[in-house]
Each structure stands twice: as C-alpha cells, then as structure tokens.
Amino acid sequence: SQTIHQWPATLVQPVGSPLSLECTVEGTSNPNLYWYRQAAGRGLQLLFYSVGIGQISSEVPQNLSASRPQDRQFILSSKKLLLSDSGFYLCAGSRQDSMEKLFFGSGTQLSVL
Amino acid sequence: AQSVSQHNHHVILSEAASLELGCNYSYGGTVNLFWYVQYPGQHLQLLLKYFSGDPLVKGIKGFEAEFIKSKFSFNLRKPSVQWSDTAEYFCAVNALSGATNKLIFGTGTLLAVQP
C-alpha cells in the first residue's frame, strides 16, 4: 500500500529564516504529489501539485515554492518565512492513473515566530 | 475554476440523531466527488466517492452521499450517528477536464457527537 513519509512533525522557525519540508512516497511509482495547508476555517488549501519529476504547478501566489527532484520526493521550501506561513502542512499523493484516492502524510505543524 | 462549499462549519448532535452535511461545488463539467474524514489525531481518510453510475453512494461506517447534478450538490448523510463519528469531514471535487490532477477540498465541517 502507498505510504507518505513527512517530516518533521513540528517545527518552530523565526521570521526570515529558510524552510525545507520533505515528503517521500513508498508503495507506488510515478505518483501525483501535492502540498496542502490545513487551517481552521479554511479547510485544506491546495498549494502545489506535481505530476512528475521537475513538474510543479502552483495554485496560489505565496511565499513558498516546491520542487520534485526525484520521482518519490517532494519538497516544500521558502527562502524567508513570514508569520503568515504558520500552519499545518500536509503532503499527499495519488496514483498517476487515478484520482480515486489520495493518501496523506502525517503533516507538519509549522510555527513562525 | 472549481471550488467547493461546505455550509456547516460546526455541527453538534446527540447520539442516534440523523446527520446531513451539505456540500456544493462550482464546476459545469463532469466531476468526481469525495468525502474525506479526519478523526482526532489521525490522518485524513477516504469515506466515500462518486465517479459515475448510481448517484447514491454508500461508504464506510454507515455513511452515504447523494450526487444531485442539477443542484451541484453531494451531501453526506448518516441515519444515526455515534459518539465515534466525532471528526472533521471534508468534501472534495476533482474536475474531469483541463487540469485533472487536482483535488480541491471544502473548508471542512467539524462534527461533535455528544453521548
């Protein structure tokens, strides 16, 4: 079965510092990968998705970027964090040939102070 | 652009009460529709999905949802809730044209079932 490994679970960073959150996938090859941000009252907001190595689509303008250097690796980054970047970030994946089901990582709670 | 609206942000019910959570989407073409659930401290997991065929779909744990195309709705129902149904519920849509590789979620509904 497909599994998403996401780390760290919690992260506290000062404003202006860089960010790198990593997500890796097991159990499937060539998956679609997603970064969502979950905020109370706003649900799950899609930030980025990728259908293959080096292919990134951005859904909302923001201070963050994403990269996919390997088939099963998806990275969320920022050069300088803002207070508004605080939130709960979820990595998710789906099989390339089907949106039947998303499988989610355990999430990272990011606090920017 | 596709979007999903969940009108009930917070629902409180007593055990054995009936549940209906509203979900409306805005997209004129063909869609796949989903309900996901997140129990306290757990990952998001799929509750049920609609791809085609019978618009009344059955999911896990006694949940069902009805796709009404004319109303752009996919409401979630359960005839008798249990305390263990306390969770956050998310409706999601995947449009089947254009950029098809996206699953757009609603804002979620927090359900609290009182014993």
XYZ file of C-alpha atoms in Angstrom:
228
model
C 0.000 0.000 0.000
C 1.053 3.556 -0.583
C 2.648 5.438 2.285
C 3.703 9.060 2.648
C 6.564 9.879 4.991
C 6.649 13.505 6.042
C 8.975 15.254 8.445
C 9.443 16.954 10.772
C 6.192 16.642 12.692
C 6.601 20.030 14.322
C 8.839 22.946 13.504
C 9.348 26.346 15.083
C 11.197 28.864 12.956
C 11.943 32.596 13.299
C 10.618 35.063 10.770
C 13.037 35.452 7.884
C 14.583 32.007 8.235
C 14.528 29.435 5.416
C 12.272 26.391 5.303
C 12.552 22.922 3.874
C 9.872 20.288 4.441
C 10.377 16.914 2.862
C 7.940 14.266 1.782
C 8.746 10.839 0.366
C 6.467 8.185 -1.041
C 6.575 4.396 -0.792
C 4.496 1.754 -2.472
C 3.879 3.366 -5.832
C 5.901 4.792 -8.674
C 5.308 7.958 -10.661
C 2.663 9.292 -8.273
C 0.969 12.659 -8.394
C 2.124 14.591 -5.333
C 0.516 17.502 -3.518
C 1.225 20.016 -0.787
C -1.826 21.205 1.141
C -2.081 23.644 4.009
C -4.760 22.983 6.585
C -6.048 25.927 8.582
C -9.053 26.180 10.857
C -11.993 27.597 8.981
C -10.203 27.352 5.660
C -10.032 23.622 5.263
C -7.406 22.089 3.030
C -5.916 24.588 0.655
C -4.012 23.155 -2.304
C -0.635 24.882 -2.594
C 1.279 22.871 -5.197
C 0.920 19.697 -7.193
C 3.313 17.705 -9.327
C 2.681 15.076 -11.972
C 6.336 14.185 -12.453
C 9.975 14.989 -11.768
C 10.620 18.698 -12.166
C 6.966 19.449 -12.908
C 5.352 21.792 -10.411
C 2.040 23.624 -10.605
C 1.314 26.397 -8.143
C -2.246 27.014 -7.082
C -1.929 30.172 -5.037
C 0.594 33.014 -5.063
C 2.657 32.885 -1.918
C 5.997 32.965 -0.227
C 6.564 29.232 -0.724
C 7.950 27.085 -3.511
C 8.017 23.379 -4.251
C 10.402 21.057 -6.012
C 10.393 17.440 -7.086
C 13.982 16.315 -7.567
C 13.114 12.607 -7.607
C 10.051 10.581 -8.525
C 9.108 9.898 -4.918
C 10.382 13.065 -3.280
C 8.506 16.341 -2.929
C 9.949 19.331 -1.091
C 8.275 22.484 0.180
C 10.614 25.450 0.641
C 10.861 29.078 1.494
C 13.854 31.431 1.413
C 12.429 33.730 4.089
C 9.499 32.709 6.247
C 6.683 35.099 7.101
C 4.414 34.987 10.127
C 1.548 34.150 7.797
C 3.314 30.946 6.738
C 2.424 29.359 10.064
C 0.074 26.437 9.651
C -0.313 22.713 9.266
C 1.189 21.365 6.061
C 0.128 18.080 4.546
C 1.810 16.131 1.783
C -0.447 13.855 -0.241
C -0.154 11.516 -3.175
C -2.277 9.665 -5.655
C -1.684 7.120 -8.325
C -0.828 8.735 -11.628
C -3.637 6.997 -13.486
C -6.370 7.617 -10.965
C -7.632 10.297 -8.639
C -9.594 7.620 -6.885
C -7.907 8.141 -3.621
C -5.447 10.471 -2.005
C -3.133 9.110 0.644
C -1.821 11.588 3.168
C 1.237 12.086 5.275
C 1.034 12.831 8.974
C 1.628 16.546 8.499
C 3.997 19.210 9.796
C 2.873 21.872 12.240
C 4.911 24.957 11.382
C 5.042 27.890 13.768
C 6.777 31.027 12.574
C 7.635 33.366 15.437
C -12.182 27.311 -11.588
C -13.546 24.556 -9.422
C -14.481 25.312 -5.840
C -16.240 23.512 -3.016
C -18.524 24.978 -0.355
C -19.421 23.340 2.926
C -22.073 25.400 4.633
C -21.949 23.830 8.064
C -18.713 24.687 9.799
C -19.551 23.195 13.162
C -22.310 20.689 13.909
C -23.239 19.318 17.317
C -25.549 16.303 17.564
C -26.658 13.830 20.162
C -26.083 10.117 19.608
C -28.716 8.468 17.408
C -29.591 11.760 15.724
C -29.570 11.886 11.933
C -26.816 13.710 10.104
C -26.725 15.629 6.878
C -23.700 17.707 5.900
C -24.035 19.973 2.910
C -21.554 20.171 0.040
C -21.887 22.206 -3.131
C -19.357 22.551 -5.897
C -18.982 25.016 -8.712
C -17.924 23.391 -11.947
C -20.063 22.889 -15.020
C -18.397 19.784 -16.368
C -18.032 16.203 -15.239
C -16.627 15.710 -11.773
C -15.551 13.064 -9.339
C -16.723 13.764 -5.796
C -15.338 12.646 -2.473
C -15.905 12.834 1.241
C -12.875 12.516 3.498
C -12.897 12.230 7.277
C -10.255 13.109 9.837
C -10.710 11.582 13.264
C -8.930 13.283 16.166
C -5.200 12.615 15.968
C -5.449 10.579 12.776
C -4.719 11.023 9.084
C -7.317 12.064 6.587
C -9.030 9.026 5.122
C -11.500 8.396 2.340
C -15.105 7.970 3.474
C -16.774 7.521 0.097
C -16.560 8.644 -3.521
C -18.721 9.155 -6.567
C -17.353 8.592 -10.070
C -20.360 7.586 -12.131
C -23.481 5.436 -12.054
C -25.871 5.315 -9.125
C -25.899 8.832 -7.619
C -26.479 7.388 -4.162
C -23.170 6.048 -2.916
C -22.501 4.035 0.190
C -19.354 4.500 2.215
C -17.752 3.075 5.292
C -19.318 3.177 8.751
C -22.878 3.618 7.522
C -22.327 6.871 5.680
C -23.867 7.623 2.324
C -23.943 10.587 -0.031
C -26.212 11.599 -2.857
C -24.991 13.332 -6.001
C -27.627 15.718 -7.370
C -26.228 17.077 -10.599
C -28.906 19.746 -11.066
C -28.070 21.194 -7.657
C -24.280 20.709 -7.898
C -24.529 19.003 -4.539
C -23.053 15.960 -2.836
C -24.478 15.916 0.675
C -23.279 13.417 3.242
C -25.823 11.555 5.372
C -25.993 9.078 8.188
C -29.308 7.996 9.727
C -27.983 7.545 13.261
C -24.680 8.987 14.439
C -22.440 7.572 17.139
C -20.014 9.254 19.503
C -17.188 7.728 17.445
C -18.303 9.775 14.423
C -16.875 12.874 16.076
C -14.416 14.134 13.463
C -13.839 16.726 10.787
C -15.432 15.988 7.414
C -14.185 17.348 4.102
C -15.924 17.341 0.768
C -13.670 17.369 -2.308
C -14.033 17.611 -6.077
C -11.870 16.594 -8.995
C -12.794 18.102 -12.358
C -12.504 15.752 -15.324
C -11.302 18.263 -17.852
C -8.492 20.748 -18.026
C -6.057 20.206 -15.185
C -7.452 16.923 -13.937
C -4.782 16.154 -11.417
C -6.166 18.326 -8.640
C -8.404 17.517 -5.740
C -9.992 20.654 -4.320
C -11.320 20.473 -0.780
C -14.015 22.371 1.041
C -13.408 24.188 4.304
C -14.497 21.213 6.377
C -17.250 20.559 8.898
C -16.393 19.766 12.479
C -18.904 17.256 13.862
C -19.188 16.743 17.604
C -21.457 13.920 18.756
C -22.498 14.073 22.381
C -23.121 10.796 24.184
